[in-house]
PDB file of N, CA and C in Angstrom:
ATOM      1  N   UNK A   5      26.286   8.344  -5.525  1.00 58.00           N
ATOM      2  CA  UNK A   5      25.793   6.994  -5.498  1.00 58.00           C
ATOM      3  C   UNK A   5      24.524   6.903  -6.331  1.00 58.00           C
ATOM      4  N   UNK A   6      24.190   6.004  -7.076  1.00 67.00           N
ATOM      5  CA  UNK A   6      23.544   5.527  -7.795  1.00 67.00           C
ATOM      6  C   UNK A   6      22.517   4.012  -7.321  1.00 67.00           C
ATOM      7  N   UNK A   7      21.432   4.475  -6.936  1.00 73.00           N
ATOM      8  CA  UNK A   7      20.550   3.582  -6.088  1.00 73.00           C
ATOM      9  C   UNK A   7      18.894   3.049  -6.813  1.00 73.00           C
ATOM     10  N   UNK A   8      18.939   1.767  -7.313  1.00 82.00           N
ATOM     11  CA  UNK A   8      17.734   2.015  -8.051  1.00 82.00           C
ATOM     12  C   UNK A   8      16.168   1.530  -7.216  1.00 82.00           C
ATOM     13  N   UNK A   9      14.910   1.605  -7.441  1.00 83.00           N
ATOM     14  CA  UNK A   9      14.382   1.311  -6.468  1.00 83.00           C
ATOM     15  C   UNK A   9      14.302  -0.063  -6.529  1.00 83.00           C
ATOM     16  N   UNK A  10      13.349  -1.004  -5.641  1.00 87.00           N
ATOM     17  CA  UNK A  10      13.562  -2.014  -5.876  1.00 87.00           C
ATOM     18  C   UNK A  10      12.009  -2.406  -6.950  1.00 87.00           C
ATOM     19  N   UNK A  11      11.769  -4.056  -7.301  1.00 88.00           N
ATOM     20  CA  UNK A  11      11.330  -4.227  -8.560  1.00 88.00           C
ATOM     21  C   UNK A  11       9.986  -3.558  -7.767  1.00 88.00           C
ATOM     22  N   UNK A  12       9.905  -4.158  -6.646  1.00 88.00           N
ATOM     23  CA  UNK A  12       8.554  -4.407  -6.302  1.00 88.00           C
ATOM     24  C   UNK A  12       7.652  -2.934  -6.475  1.00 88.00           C
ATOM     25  N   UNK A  13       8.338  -1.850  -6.128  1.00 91.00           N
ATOM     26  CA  UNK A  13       8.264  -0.084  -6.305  1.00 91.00           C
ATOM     27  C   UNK A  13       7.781  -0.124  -7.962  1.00 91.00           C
ATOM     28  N   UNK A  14       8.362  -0.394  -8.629  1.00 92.00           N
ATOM     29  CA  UNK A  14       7.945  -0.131 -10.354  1.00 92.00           C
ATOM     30  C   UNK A  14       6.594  -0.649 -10.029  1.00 92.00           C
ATOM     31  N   UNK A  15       6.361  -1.922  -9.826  1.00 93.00           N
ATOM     32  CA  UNK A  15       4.858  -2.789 -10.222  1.00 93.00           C
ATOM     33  C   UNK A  15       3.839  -1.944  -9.387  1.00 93.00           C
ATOM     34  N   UNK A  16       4.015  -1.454  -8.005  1.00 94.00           N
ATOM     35  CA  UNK A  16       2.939  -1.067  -7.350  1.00 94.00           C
ATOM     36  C   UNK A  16       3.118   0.395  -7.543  1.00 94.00           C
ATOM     37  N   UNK A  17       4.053   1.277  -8.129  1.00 95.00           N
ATOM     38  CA  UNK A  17       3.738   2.585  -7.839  1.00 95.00           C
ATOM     39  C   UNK A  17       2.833   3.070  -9.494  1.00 95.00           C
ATOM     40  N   UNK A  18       2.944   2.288 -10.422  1.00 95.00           N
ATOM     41  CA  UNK A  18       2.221   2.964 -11.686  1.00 95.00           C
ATOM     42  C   UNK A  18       0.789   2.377 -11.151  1.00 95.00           C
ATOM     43  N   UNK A  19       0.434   1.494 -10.286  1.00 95.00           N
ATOM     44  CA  UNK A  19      -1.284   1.324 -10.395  1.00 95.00           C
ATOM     45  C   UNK A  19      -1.868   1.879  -8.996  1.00 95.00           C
ATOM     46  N   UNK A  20      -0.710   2.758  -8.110  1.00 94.00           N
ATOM     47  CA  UNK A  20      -1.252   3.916  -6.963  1.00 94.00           C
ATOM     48  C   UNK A  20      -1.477   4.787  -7.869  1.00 94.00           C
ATOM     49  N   UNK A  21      -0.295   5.204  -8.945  1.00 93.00           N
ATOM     50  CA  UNK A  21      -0.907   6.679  -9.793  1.00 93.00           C
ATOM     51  C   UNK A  21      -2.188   6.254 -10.467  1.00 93.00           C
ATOM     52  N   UNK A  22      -2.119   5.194 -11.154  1.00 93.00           N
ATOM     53  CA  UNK A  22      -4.040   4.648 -11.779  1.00 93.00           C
ATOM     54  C   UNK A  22      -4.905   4.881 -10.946  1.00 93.00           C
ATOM     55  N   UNK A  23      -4.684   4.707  -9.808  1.00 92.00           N
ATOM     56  CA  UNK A  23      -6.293   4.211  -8.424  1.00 92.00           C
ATOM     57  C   UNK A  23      -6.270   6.302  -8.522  1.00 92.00           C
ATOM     58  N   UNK A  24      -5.725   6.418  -8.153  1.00 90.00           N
ATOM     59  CA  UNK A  24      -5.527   8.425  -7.685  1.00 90.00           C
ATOM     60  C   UNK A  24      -6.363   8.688  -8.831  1.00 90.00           C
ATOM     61  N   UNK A  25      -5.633   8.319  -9.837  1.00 89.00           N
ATOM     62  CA  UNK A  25      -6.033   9.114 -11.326  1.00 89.00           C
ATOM     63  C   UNK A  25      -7.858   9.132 -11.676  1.00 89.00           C
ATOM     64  N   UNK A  26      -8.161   7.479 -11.466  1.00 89.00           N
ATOM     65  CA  UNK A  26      -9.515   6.565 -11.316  1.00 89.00           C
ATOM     66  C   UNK A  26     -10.718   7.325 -10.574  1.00 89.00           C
ATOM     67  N   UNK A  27      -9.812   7.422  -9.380  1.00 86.00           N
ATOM     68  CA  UNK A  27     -11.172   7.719  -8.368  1.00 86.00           C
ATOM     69  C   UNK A  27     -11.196   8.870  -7.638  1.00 86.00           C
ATOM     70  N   UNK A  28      -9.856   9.930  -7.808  1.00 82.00           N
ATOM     71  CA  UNK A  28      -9.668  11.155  -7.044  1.00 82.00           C
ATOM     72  C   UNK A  28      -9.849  12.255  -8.214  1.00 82.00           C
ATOM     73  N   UNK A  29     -10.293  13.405  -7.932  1.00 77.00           N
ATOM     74  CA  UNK A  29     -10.143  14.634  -8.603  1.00 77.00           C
ATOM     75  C   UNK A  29      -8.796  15.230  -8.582  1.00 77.00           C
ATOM     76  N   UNK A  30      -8.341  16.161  -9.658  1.00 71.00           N
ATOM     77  CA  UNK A  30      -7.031  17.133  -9.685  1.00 71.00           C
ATOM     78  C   UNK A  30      -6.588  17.594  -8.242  1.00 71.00           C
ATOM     79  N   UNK A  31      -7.844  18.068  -7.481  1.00 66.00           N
ATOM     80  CA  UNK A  31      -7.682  18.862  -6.274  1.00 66.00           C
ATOM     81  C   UNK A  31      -7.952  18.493  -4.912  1.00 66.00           C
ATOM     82  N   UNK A  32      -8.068  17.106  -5.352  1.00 69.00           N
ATOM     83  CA  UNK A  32      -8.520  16.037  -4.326  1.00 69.00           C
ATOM     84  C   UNK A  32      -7.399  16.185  -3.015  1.00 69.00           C
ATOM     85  N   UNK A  33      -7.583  16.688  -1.693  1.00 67.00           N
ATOM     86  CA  UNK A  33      -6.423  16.857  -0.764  1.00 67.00           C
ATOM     87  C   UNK A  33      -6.710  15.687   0.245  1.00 67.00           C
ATOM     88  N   UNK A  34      -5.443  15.472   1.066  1.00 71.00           N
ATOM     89  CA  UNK A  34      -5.592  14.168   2.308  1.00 71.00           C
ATOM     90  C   UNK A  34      -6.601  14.202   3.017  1.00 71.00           C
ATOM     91  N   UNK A  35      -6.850  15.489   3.752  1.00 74.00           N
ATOM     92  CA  UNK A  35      -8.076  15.980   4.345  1.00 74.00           C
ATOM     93  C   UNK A  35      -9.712  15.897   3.545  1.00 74.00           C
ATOM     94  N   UNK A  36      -9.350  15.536   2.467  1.00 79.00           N
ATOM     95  CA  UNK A  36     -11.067  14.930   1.352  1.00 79.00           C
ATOM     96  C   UNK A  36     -11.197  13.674   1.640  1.00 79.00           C
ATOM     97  N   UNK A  37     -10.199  13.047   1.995  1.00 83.00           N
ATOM     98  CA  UNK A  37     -10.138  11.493   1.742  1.00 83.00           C
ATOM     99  C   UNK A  37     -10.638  10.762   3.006  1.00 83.00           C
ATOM    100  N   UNK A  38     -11.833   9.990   3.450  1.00 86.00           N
ATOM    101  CA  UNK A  38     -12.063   9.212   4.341  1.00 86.00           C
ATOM    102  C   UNK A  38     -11.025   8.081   4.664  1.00 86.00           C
ATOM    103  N   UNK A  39     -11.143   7.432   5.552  1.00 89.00           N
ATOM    104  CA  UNK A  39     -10.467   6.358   5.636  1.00 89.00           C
ATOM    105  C   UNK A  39     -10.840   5.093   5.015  1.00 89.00           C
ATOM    106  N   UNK A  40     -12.126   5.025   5.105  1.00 92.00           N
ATOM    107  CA  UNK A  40     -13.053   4.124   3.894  1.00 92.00           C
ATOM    108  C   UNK A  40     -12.372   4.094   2.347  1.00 92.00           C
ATOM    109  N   UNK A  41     -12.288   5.407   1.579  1.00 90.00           N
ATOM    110  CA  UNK A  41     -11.854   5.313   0.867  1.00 90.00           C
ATOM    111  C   UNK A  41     -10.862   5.057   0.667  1.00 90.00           C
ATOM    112  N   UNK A  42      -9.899   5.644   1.251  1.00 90.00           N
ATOM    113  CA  UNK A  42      -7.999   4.924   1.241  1.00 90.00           C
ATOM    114  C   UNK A  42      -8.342   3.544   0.927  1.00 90.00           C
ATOM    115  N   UNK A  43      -9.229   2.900   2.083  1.00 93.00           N
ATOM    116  CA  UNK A  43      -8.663   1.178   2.815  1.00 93.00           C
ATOM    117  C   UNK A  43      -8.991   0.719   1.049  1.00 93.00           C
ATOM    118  N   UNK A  44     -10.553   1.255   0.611  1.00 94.00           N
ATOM    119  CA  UNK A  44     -11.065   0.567  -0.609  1.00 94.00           C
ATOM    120  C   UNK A  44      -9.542   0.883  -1.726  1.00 94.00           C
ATOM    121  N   UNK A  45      -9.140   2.050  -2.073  1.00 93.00           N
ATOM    122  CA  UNK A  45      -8.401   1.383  -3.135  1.00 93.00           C
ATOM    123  C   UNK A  45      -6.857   1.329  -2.747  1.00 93.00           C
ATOM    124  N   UNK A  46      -6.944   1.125  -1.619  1.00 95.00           N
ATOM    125  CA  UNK A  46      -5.322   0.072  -1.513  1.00 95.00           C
ATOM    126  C   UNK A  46      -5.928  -1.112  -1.353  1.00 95.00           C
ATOM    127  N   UNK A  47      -7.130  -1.438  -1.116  1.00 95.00           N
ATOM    128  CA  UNK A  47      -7.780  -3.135  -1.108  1.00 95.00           C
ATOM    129  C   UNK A  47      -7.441  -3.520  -3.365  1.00 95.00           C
ATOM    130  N   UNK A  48      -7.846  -2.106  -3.470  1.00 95.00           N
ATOM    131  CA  UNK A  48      -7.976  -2.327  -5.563  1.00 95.00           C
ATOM    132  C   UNK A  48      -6.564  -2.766  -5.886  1.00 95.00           C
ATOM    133  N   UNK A  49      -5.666  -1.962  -5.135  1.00 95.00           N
ATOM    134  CA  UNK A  49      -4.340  -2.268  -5.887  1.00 95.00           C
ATOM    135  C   UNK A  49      -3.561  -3.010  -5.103  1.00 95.00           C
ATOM    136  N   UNK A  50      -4.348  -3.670  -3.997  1.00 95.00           N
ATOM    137  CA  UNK A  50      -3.816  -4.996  -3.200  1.00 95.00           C
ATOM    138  C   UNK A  50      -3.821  -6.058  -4.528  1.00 95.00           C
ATOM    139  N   UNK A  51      -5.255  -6.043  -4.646  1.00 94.00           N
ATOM    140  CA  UNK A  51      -5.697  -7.075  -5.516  1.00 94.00           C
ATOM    141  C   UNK A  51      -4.914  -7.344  -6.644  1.00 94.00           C
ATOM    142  N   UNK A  52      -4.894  -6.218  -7.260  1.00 94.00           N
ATOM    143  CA  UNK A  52      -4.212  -6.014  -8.557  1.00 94.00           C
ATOM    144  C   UNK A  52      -3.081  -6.635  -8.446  1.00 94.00           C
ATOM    145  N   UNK A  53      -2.638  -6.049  -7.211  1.00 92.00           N
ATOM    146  CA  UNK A  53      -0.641  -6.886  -6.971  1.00 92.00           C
ATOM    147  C   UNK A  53      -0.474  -8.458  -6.973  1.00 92.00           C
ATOM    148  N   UNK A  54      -2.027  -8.953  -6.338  1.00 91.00           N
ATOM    149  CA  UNK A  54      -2.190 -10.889  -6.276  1.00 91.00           C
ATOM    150  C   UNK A  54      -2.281 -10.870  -7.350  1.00 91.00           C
ATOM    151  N   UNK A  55      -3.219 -10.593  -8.532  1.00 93.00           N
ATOM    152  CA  UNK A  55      -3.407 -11.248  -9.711  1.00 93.00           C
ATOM    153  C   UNK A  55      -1.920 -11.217 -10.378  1.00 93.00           C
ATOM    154  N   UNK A  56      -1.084  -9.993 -10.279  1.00 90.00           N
ATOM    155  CA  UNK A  56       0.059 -10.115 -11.036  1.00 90.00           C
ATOM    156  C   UNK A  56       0.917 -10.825 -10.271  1.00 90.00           C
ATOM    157  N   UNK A  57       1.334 -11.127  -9.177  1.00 86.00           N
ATOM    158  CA  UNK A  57       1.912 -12.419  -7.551  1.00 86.00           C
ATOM    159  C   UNK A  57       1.213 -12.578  -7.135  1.00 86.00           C
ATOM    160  N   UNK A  58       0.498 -13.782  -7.544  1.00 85.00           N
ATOM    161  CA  UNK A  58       0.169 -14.284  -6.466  1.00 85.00           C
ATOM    162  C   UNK A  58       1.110 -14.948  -5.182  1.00 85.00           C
ATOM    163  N   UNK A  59       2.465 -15.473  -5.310  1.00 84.00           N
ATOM    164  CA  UNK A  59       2.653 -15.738  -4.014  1.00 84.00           C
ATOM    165  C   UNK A  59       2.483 -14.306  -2.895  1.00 84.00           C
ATOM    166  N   UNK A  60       2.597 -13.178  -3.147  1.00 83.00           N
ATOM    167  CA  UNK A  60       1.930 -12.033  -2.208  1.00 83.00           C
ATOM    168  C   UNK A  60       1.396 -12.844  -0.866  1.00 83.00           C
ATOM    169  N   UNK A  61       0.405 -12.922  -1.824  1.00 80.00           N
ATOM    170  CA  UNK A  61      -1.152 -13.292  -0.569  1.00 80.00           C
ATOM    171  C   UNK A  61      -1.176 -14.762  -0.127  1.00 80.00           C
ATOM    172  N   UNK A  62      -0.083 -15.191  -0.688  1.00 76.00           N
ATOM    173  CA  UNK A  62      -0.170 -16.534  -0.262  1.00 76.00           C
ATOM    174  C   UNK A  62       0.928 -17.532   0.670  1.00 76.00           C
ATOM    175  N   UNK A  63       1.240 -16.030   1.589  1.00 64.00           N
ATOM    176  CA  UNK A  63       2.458 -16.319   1.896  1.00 64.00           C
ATOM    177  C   UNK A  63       2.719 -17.650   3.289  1.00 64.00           C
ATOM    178  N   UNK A  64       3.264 -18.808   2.994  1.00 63.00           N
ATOM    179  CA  UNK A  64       3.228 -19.897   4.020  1.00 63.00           C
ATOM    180  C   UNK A  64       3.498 -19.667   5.390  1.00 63.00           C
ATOM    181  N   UNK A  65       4.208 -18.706   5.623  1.00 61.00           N
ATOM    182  CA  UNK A  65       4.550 -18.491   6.909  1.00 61.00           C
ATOM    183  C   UNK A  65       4.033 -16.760   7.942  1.00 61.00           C
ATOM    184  N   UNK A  66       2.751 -16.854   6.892  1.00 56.00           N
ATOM    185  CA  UNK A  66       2.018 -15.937   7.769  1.00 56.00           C
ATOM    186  C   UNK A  66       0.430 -16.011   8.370  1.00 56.00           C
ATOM    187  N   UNK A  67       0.571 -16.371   9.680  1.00 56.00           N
ATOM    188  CA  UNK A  67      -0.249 -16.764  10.767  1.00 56.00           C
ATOM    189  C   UNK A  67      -0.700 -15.717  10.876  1.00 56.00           C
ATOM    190  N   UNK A  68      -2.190 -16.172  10.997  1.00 54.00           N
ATOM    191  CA  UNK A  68      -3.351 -15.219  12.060  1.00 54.00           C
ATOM    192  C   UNK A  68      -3.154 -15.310  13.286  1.00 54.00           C
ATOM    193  N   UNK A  69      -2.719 -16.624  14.155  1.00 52.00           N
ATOM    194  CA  UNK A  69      -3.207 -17.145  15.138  1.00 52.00           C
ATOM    195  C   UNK A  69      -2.036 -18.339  15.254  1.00 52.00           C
ATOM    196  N   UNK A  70      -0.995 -17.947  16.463  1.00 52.00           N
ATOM    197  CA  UNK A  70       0.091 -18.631  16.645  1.00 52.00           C
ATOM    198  C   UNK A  70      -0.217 -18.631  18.358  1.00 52.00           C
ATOM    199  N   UNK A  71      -0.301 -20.013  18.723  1.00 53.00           N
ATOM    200  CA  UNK A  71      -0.097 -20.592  19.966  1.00 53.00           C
ATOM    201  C   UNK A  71      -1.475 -20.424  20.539  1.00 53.00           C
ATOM    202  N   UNK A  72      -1.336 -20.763  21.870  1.00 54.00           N
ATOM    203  CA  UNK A  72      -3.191 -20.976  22.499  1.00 54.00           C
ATOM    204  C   UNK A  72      -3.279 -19.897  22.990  1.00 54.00           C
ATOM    205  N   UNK A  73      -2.705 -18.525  23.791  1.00 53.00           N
ATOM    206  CA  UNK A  73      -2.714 -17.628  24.512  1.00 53.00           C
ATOM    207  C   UNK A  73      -2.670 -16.699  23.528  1.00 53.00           C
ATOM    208  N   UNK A  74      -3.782 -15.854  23.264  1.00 56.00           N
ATOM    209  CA  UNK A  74      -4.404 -14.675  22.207  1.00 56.00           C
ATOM    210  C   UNK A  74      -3.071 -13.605  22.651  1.00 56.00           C
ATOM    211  N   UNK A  75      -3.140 -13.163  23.911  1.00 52.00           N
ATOM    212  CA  UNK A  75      -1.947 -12.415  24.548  1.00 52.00           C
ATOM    213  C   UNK A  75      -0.934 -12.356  24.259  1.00 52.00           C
ATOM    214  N   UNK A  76      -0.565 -13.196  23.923  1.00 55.00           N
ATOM    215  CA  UNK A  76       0.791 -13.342  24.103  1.00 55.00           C
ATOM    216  C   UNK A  76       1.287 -13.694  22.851  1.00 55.00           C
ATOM    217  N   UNK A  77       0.903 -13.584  21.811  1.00 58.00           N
ATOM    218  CA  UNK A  77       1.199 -13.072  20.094  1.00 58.00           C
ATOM    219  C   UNK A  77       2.243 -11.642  20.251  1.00 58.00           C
ATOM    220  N   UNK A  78       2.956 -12.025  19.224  1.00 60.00           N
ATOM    221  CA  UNK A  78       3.610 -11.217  18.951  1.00 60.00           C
ATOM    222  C   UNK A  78       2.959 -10.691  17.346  1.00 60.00           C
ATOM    223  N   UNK A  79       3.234  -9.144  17.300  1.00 62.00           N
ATOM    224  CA  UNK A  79       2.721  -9.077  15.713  1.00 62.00           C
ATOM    225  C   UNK A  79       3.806  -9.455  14.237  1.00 62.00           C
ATOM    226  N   UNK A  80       2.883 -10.117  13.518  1.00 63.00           N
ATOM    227  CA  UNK A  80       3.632 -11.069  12.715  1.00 63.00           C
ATOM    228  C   UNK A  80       3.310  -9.929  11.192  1.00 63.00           C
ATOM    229  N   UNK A  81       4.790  -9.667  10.931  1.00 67.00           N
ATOM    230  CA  UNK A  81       4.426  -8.855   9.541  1.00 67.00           C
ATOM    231  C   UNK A  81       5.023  -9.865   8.332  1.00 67.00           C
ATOM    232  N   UNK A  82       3.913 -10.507   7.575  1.00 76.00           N
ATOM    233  CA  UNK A  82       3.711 -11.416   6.199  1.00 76.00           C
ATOM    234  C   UNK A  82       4.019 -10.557   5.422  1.00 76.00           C
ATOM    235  N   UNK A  83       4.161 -11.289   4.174  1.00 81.00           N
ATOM    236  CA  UNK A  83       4.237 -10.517   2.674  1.00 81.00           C
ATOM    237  C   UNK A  83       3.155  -9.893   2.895  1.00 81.00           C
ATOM    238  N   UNK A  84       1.899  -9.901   3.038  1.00 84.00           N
ATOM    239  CA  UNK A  84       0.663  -9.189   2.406  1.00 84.00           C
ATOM    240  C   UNK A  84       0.601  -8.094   3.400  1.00 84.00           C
ATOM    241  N   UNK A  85       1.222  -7.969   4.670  1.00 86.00           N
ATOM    242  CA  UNK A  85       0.860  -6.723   5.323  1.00 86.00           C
ATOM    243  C   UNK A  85       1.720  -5.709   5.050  1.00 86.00           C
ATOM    244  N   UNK A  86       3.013  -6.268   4.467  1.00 88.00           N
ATOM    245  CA  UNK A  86       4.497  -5.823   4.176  1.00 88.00           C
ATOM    246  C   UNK A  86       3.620  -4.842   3.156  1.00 88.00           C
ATOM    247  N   UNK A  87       3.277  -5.373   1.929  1.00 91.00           N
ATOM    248  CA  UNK A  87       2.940  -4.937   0.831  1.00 91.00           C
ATOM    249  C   UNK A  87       1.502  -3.685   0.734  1.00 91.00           C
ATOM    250  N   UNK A  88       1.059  -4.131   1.267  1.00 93.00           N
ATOM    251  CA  UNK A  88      -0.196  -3.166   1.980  1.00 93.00           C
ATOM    252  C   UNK A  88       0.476  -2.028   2.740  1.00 93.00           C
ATOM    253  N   UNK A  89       1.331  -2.146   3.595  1.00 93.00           N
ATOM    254  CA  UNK A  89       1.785  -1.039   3.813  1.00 93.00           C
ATOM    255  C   UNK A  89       2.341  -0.215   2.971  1.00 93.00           C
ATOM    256  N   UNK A  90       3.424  -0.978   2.207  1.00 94.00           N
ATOM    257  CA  UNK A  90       4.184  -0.103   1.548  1.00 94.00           C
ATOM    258  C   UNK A  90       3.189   0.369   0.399  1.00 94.00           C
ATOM    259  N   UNK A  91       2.091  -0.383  -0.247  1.00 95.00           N
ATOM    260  CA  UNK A  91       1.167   0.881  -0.861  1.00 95.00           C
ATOM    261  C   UNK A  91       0.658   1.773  -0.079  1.00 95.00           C
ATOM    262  N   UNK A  92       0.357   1.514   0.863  1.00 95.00           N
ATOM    263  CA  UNK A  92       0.055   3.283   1.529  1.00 95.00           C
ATOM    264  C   UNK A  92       0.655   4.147   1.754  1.00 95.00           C
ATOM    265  N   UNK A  93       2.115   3.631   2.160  1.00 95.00           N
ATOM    266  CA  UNK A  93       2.929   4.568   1.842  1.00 95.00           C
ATOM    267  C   UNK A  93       3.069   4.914   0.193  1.00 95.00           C
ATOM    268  N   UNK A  94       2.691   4.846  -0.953  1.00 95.00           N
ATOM    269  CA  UNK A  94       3.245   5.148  -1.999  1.00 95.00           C
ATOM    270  C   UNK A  94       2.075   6.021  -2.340  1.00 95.00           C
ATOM    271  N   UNK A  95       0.606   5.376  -1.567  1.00 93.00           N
ATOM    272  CA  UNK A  95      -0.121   6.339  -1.781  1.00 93.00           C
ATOM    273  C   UNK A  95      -0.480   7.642  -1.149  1.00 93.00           C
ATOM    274  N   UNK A  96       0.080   7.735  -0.548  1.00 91.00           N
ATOM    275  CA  UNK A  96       0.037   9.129   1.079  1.00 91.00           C
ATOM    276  C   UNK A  96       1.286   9.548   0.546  1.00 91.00           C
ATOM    277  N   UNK A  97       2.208   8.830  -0.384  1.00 91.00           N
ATOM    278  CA  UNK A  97       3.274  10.159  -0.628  1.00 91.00           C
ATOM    279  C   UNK A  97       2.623  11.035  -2.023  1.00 91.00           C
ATOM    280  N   UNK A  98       2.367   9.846  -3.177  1.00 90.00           N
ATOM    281  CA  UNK A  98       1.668  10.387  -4.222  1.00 90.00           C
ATOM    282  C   UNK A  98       0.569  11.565  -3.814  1.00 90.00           C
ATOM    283  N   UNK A  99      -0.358  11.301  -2.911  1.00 86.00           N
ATOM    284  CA  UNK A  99      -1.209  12.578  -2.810  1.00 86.00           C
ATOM    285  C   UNK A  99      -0.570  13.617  -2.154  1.00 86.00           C
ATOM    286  N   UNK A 100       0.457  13.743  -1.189  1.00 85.00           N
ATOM    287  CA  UNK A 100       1.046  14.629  -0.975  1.00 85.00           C
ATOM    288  C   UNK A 100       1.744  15.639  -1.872  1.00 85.00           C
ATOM    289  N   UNK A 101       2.370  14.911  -2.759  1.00 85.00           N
ATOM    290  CA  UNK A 101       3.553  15.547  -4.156  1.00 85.00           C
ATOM    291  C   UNK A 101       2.638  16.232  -4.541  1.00 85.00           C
ATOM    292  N   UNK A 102       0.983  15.694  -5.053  1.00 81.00           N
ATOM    293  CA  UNK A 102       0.267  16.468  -5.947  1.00 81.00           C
ATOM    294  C   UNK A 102      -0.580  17.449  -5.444  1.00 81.00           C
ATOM    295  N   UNK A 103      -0.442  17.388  -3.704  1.00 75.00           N
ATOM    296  CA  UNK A 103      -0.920  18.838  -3.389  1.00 75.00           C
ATOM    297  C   UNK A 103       0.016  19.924  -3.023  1.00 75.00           C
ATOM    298  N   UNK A 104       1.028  19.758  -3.190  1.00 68.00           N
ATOM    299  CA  UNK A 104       2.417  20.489  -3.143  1.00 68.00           C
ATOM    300  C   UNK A 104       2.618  21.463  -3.835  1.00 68.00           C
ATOM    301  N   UNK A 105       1.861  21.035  -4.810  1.00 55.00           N
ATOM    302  CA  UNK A 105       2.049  22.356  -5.669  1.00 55.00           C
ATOM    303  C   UNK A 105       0.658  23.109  -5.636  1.00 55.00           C
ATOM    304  N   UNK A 106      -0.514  22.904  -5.079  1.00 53.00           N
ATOM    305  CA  UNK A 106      -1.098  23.865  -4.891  1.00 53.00           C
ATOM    306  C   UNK A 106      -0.611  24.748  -3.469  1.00 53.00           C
ATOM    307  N   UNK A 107       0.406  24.738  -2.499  1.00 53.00           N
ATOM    308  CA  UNK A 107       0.873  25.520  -1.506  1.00 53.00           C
ATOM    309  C   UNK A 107       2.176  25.918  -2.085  1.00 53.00           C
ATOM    310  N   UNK A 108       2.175  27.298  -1.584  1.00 54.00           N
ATOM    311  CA  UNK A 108       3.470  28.239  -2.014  1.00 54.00           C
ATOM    312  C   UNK A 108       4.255  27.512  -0.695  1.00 54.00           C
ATOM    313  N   UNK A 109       5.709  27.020  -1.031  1.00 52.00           N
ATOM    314  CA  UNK A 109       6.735  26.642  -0.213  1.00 52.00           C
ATOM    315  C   UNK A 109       6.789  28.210   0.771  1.00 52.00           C
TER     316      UNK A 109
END
């Protein structure tokens, strides 16, 4: 079978390898990385993804704050949290691949 990724994977995975490339060293491992830093450049290549879609971030049917009872929300996943995730996932796999090869399998 022959499976291609989808578009959205092309646009956000060449500017996770930019942000890595940008602001991490060769030998930079998961365990270097604060959480500060992650949030800042998946916030860079959040951004990056609005300027090139903006509907992303502008999605109509995603609420902060649905009904009068705080409780009793259910969690609401929008385009922009969708997308935020899935860069972290692209970026927690990217740094993984590239410390892979400093450990003998």
């Amino acid at each position: 079978m022959n499976f291609d990724y989808p578009e959205l994977y092309y646009r956000i995975y060449p500017k996770v390898i930019g942000e890595i490339d940008n602001n991490l060293d060769e030998n930079c491992s998961m365990e270097n990385i604060t959480k500060e830093q992650m949030e800042k450049m998946v916030d860079n290549i959040y951004m990056e993804m609005v300027k090139e879609c903006p509907e992303i971030h502008e999605d109509p049917y995603e609420r902060r704050y649905r009904g009068r009872v705080r409780g009793e929300q259910r969690i609401f996943y929008g385009r922009s949290r969708i997308v935020r995730d899935l860069i972290t996932i692209l970026f927690i796999s990217e740094l993984l691949r590239r410390n892979r090869s400093f450990y003998p399998l």
